Amino acid sequence: MTAAVTTDTELDEAEATDDGGRRAARRFGTLALAAAVVVGLLLGYAGGLLTPTFTRPGNNSVEAGFARDMTTHHAQAVEMGMMAFQQGQDLEVRQIGGDIATGQQGEIGTMQTWLRSWKLDPTGDQPPMAWMSDGPGAVKNGLMPGMATPEEMKKLRAAQGREFDVLFLKLMIQHHLGGVHMIQGVLAEGHDEDVLAVAQIMKNTQQTDLTNLQAALKRLGG
């Protein structure tokens, strides 16, 4: 009996098929995450619509300033999370990135719905962090606490493999620490019960994220 022989051509075709399958799976995963982000945004809008409007925070209120600034802060986290999901080499890094992107996109929807329900513009005329007593001093080069600089974002986009994973984790830890600082500000100085309830959930979520981010960074030797 003659043993079956696999030619080099057949091996090449099989490898090409495997690579194509992995690329297709990654593309499908990216599309699925993008869809999840949209769903999260819509759910956030729906959640925000449930906020009572008997008393509306004013244009220069702590609540309005927080909603505007945290929307900007969250937007960068969503971008970074999407990058981690698409570019991350480590499975946990990709999972963390996807979770952050979907979760914070939903919270953006909630905060933007608050502003609309309060009959306020999505952007105000006050400088960043003016709503928080020690806020202006926390702004560095126009960036709110924990936000990555343009140079850091450029470096993250260009990074690959383990270098990307470690840099993402470091930047997101910094980002979340700044976010928690802002959330503590609205919890200390805000008055709207619904905003305070959502802010507390945000704080709990980000503190859990920080635990996972720090553990992943330690595991990767960062």
Short mmCIF file of C-alpha atoms in Angstrom, two decimals:
data_model
loop_
_atom_site.label_atom_id
_atom_site.label_comp_id
_atom_site.label_asym_id
_atom_site.label_seq_id
_atom_site.Cartn_x
_atom_site.Cartn_y
_atom_site.Cartn_z
CA MET A 1 0.00 0.00 0.00
CA THR A 2 1.33 3.45 -0.87
CA ALA A 3 1.10 6.14 1.81
CA ALA A 4 -0.65 9.38 0.87
CA VAL A 5 1.77 12.15 0.10
CA THR A 6 1.03 15.80 0.85
CA THR A 7 2.68 18.15 -1.58
CA ASP A 8 4.26 21.48 -0.71
CA THR A 9 1.54 23.15 -2.75
CA GLU A 10 -1.16 21.53 -0.65
CA LEU A 11 0.59 22.62 2.55
CA ASP A 12 0.86 26.18 1.30
CA GLU A 13 -2.83 26.16 0.41
CA ALA A 14 -3.73 24.81 3.86
CA GLU A 15 -1.63 27.44 5.60
CA ALA A 16 -3.18 30.16 3.48
CA THR A 17 -6.64 28.85 4.36
CA ASP A 18 -5.78 28.86 8.08
CA ASP A 19 -4.44 32.42 7.90
CA GLY A 20 -7.51 33.52 5.99
CA GLY A 21 -9.73 31.88 8.56
CA ARG A 22 -7.97 33.69 11.40
CA ARG A 23 -8.23 37.00 9.57
CA ALA A 24 -11.91 36.39 8.87
CA ALA A 25 -12.52 35.50 12.51
CA ARG A 26 -10.77 38.67 13.68
CA ARG A 27 -12.79 40.76 11.19
CA PHE A 28 -15.99 39.13 12.40
CA GLY A 29 -14.99 39.79 16.01
CA THR A 30 -14.31 43.45 15.23
CA LEU A 31 -17.69 43.83 13.54
CA ALA A 32 -19.36 42.11 16.49
CA LEU A 33 -17.67 44.48 18.93
CA ALA A 34 -18.63 47.49 16.82
CA ALA A 35 -22.23 46.28 16.89
CA ALA A 36 -22.00 45.79 20.66
CA VAL A 37 -20.70 49.35 21.07
CA VAL A 38 -23.69 50.68 19.12
CA VAL A 39 -26.08 48.59 21.20
CA GLY A 40 -24.40 49.85 24.37
CA LEU A 41 -24.82 53.43 23.18
CA LEU A 42 -28.52 52.89 22.47
CA LEU A 43 -29.04 51.25 25.86
CA GLY A 44 -27.25 54.17 27.46
CA TYR A 45 -29.61 56.59 25.73
CA ALA A 46 -32.58 54.55 26.90
CA GLY A 47 -31.27 54.49 30.47
CA GLY A 48 -30.70 58.24 30.42
CA LEU A 49 -34.28 58.85 29.29
CA LEU A 50 -35.53 57.27 32.51
CA THR A 51 -33.94 60.07 34.56
CA PRO A 52 -36.69 62.23 36.11
CA THR A 53 -36.75 65.85 34.98
CA PHE A 54 -38.67 67.46 37.86
CA THR A 55 -35.56 69.44 38.76
CA ARG A 56 -32.99 69.98 36.04
CA PRO A 57 -29.33 70.74 36.68
CA GLY A 58 -28.30 74.09 35.25
CA ASN A 59 -25.80 74.85 32.52
CA ASN A 60 -22.94 75.49 34.96
CA SER A 61 -23.91 72.76 37.43
CA VAL A 62 -21.59 70.05 38.68
CA GLU A 63 -23.76 67.46 36.95
CA ALA A 64 -23.65 69.16 33.55
CA GLY A 65 -19.90 69.71 33.74
CA PHE A 66 -19.33 66.12 34.76
CA ALA A 67 -21.51 64.75 31.94
CA ARG A 68 -19.70 66.86 29.33
CA ASP A 69 -16.17 66.19 30.55
CA MET A 70 -16.69 62.52 31.28
CA THR A 71 -18.11 62.05 27.80
CA THR A 72 -14.83 63.35 26.37
CA HIS A 73 -12.83 61.26 28.83
CA HIS A 74 -14.83 58.12 28.01
CA ALA A 75 -14.49 58.70 24.26
CA GLN A 76 -10.73 58.23 24.48
CA ALA A 77 -11.18 55.06 26.54
CA VAL A 78 -13.56 53.69 23.90
CA GLU A 79 -10.97 54.39 21.19
CA MET A 80 -8.23 52.71 23.21
CA GLY A 81 -10.47 49.75 24.04
CA MET A 82 -11.32 49.21 20.38
CA MET A 83 -7.62 49.33 19.53
CA ALA A 84 -6.89 46.71 22.19
CA PHE A 85 -9.61 44.44 20.87
CA GLN A 86 -8.26 44.71 17.32
CA GLN A 87 -4.50 44.87 17.91
CA GLY A 88 -3.94 43.10 21.21
CA GLN A 89 -1.87 39.94 21.16
CA ASP A 90 -2.94 38.71 24.60
CA LEU A 91 -6.44 37.23 24.81
CA GLU A 92 -7.20 38.91 28.15
CA VAL A 93 -6.06 42.28 26.83
CA ARG A 94 -8.44 41.95 23.89
CA GLN A 95 -11.28 40.97 26.25
CA ILE A 96 -10.61 43.86 28.61
CA GLY A 97 -10.44 46.30 25.71
CA GLY A 98 -13.75 45.10 24.29
CA ASP A 99 -15.47 45.30 27.67
CA ILE A 100 -14.24 48.84 28.29
CA ALA A 101 -15.27 50.01 24.81
CA THR A 102 -18.82 48.67 25.07
CA GLY A 103 -19.34 49.66 28.70
CA GLN A 104 -18.12 53.22 28.39
CA GLN A 105 -19.94 53.78 25.10
CA GLY A 106 -23.16 52.92 26.90
CA GLU A 107 -22.31 55.39 29.65
CA ILE A 108 -21.68 58.09 27.04
CA GLY A 109 -25.20 57.48 25.78
CA THR A 110 -26.59 57.92 29.28
CA MET A 111 -24.70 61.18 29.91
CA GLN A 112 -25.63 62.69 26.56
CA THR A 113 -29.29 61.83 27.19
CA TRP A 114 -29.10 63.60 30.54
CA LEU A 115 -27.90 66.77 28.84
CA ARG A 116 -30.70 66.63 26.28
CA SER A 117 -33.32 65.99 28.97
CA TRP A 118 -31.97 69.00 30.88
CA LYS A 119 -32.27 71.11 27.70
CA LEU A 120 -28.51 71.73 27.70
CA ASP A 121 -25.96 71.70 24.91
CA PRO A 122 -23.60 68.70 24.75
CA THR A 123 -20.68 71.12 25.09
CA GLY A 124 -20.61 74.09 27.42
CA ASP A 125 -18.68 77.35 27.52
CA GLN A 126 -16.66 76.53 30.63
CA PRO A 127 -13.10 75.18 30.48
CA PRO A 128 -12.50 71.49 31.29
CA MET A 129 -12.95 70.50 34.94
CA ALA A 130 -14.32 73.93 35.95
CA TRP A 131 -17.22 72.16 37.65
CA MET A 132 -14.93 70.50 40.20
CA SER A 133 -13.42 72.54 43.04
CA ASP A 134 -9.86 71.31 42.42
CA GLY A 135 -10.52 70.49 38.78
CA PRO A 136 -8.70 73.26 36.88
CA GLY A 137 -5.43 72.35 38.59
CA ALA A 138 -5.82 68.74 37.43
CA VAL A 139 -5.84 69.73 33.75
CA LYS A 140 -2.41 69.25 32.16
CA ASN A 141 -1.72 70.61 28.68
CA GLY A 142 -5.45 70.77 28.05
CA LEU A 143 -6.01 67.13 29.02
CA MET A 144 -8.22 65.96 31.85
CA PRO A 145 -6.83 63.61 34.54
CA GLY A 146 -5.41 60.37 33.21
CA MET A 147 -5.96 61.07 29.52
CA ALA A 148 -3.25 59.93 27.12
CA THR A 149 -1.35 62.60 25.22
CA PRO A 150 -1.44 62.73 21.40
CA GLU A 151 2.11 61.37 21.40
CA GLU A 152 1.11 58.42 23.61
CA MET A 153 -1.89 57.66 21.40
CA LYS A 154 0.33 57.73 18.30
CA LYS A 155 2.77 55.33 19.96
CA LEU A 156 -0.07 53.00 20.93
CA ARG A 157 -1.43 52.90 17.38
CA ALA A 158 2.01 51.97 16.05
CA ALA A 159 2.80 49.31 18.67
CA GLN A 160 2.41 45.59 18.07
CA GLY A 161 2.46 42.35 20.03
CA ARG A 162 3.50 42.40 23.67
CA GLU A 163 4.69 46.00 23.35
CA PHE A 164 1.15 47.05 22.46
CA ASP A 165 -0.40 44.99 25.27
CA VAL A 166 1.85 46.45 27.95
CA LEU A 167 1.49 50.03 26.71
CA PHE A 168 -2.29 49.70 26.49
CA LEU A 169 -2.49 48.37 30.04
CA LYS A 170 -0.29 51.16 31.41
CA LEU A 171 -2.22 53.90 29.60
CA MET A 172 -5.60 52.49 30.57
CA ILE A 173 -4.59 52.19 34.23
CA GLN A 174 -3.57 55.85 34.14
CA HIS A 175 -6.81 56.70 32.31
CA HIS A 176 -9.01 54.89 34.83
CA LEU A 177 -7.25 56.46 37.81
CA GLY A 178 -8.02 59.87 36.34
CA GLY A 179 -11.60 58.83 35.66
CA VAL A 180 -12.12 57.66 39.24
CA HIS A 181 -10.78 61.04 40.44
CA MET A 182 -13.41 62.81 38.34
CA ILE A 183 -16.17 60.48 39.55
CA GLN A 184 -15.20 61.13 43.16
CA GLY A 185 -15.61 64.82 42.36
CA VAL A 186 -19.22 64.50 41.24
CA LEU A 187 -20.00 62.16 44.13
CA ALA A 188 -18.66 64.75 46.58
CA GLU A 189 -20.14 67.87 44.98
CA GLY A 190 -23.16 66.74 42.96
CA HIS A 191 -26.79 66.76 44.09
CA ASP A 192 -28.84 64.91 41.46
CA GLU A 193 -29.68 61.49 42.89
CA ASP A 194 -29.81 59.71 39.54
CA VAL A 195 -26.46 61.14 38.44
CA LEU A 196 -24.92 60.13 41.77
CA ALA A 197 -26.30 56.59 41.45
CA VAL A 198 -24.85 56.15 37.95
CA ALA A 199 -21.56 57.74 38.99
CA GLN A 200 -21.22 55.24 41.84
CA ILE A 201 -21.74 52.38 39.37
CA MET A 202 -19.09 53.92 37.11
CA LYS A 203 -16.67 54.10 40.03
CA ASN A 204 -17.28 50.48 41.02
CA THR A 205 -16.82 49.31 37.43
CA GLN A 206 -13.60 51.25 36.91
CA GLN A 207 -12.15 50.02 40.20
CA THR A 208 -12.87 46.45 39.12
CA ASP A 209 -11.26 47.22 35.75
CA LEU A 210 -8.21 48.59 37.54
CA THR A 211 -7.79 45.35 39.45
CA ASN A 212 -7.93 43.36 36.21
CA LEU A 213 -5.66 45.76 34.32
CA GLN A 214 -3.01 45.72 37.04
CA ALA A 215 -3.13 41.91 37.31
CA ALA A 216 -2.74 41.57 33.53
CA LEU A 217 0.17 44.00 33.51
CA LYS A 218 1.89 42.07 36.28
CA ARG A 219 1.33 38.79 34.41
CA LEU A 220 2.89 40.22 31.25
CA GLY A 221 5.88 41.51 33.18
CA GLY A 222 5.09 45.16 32.57
#
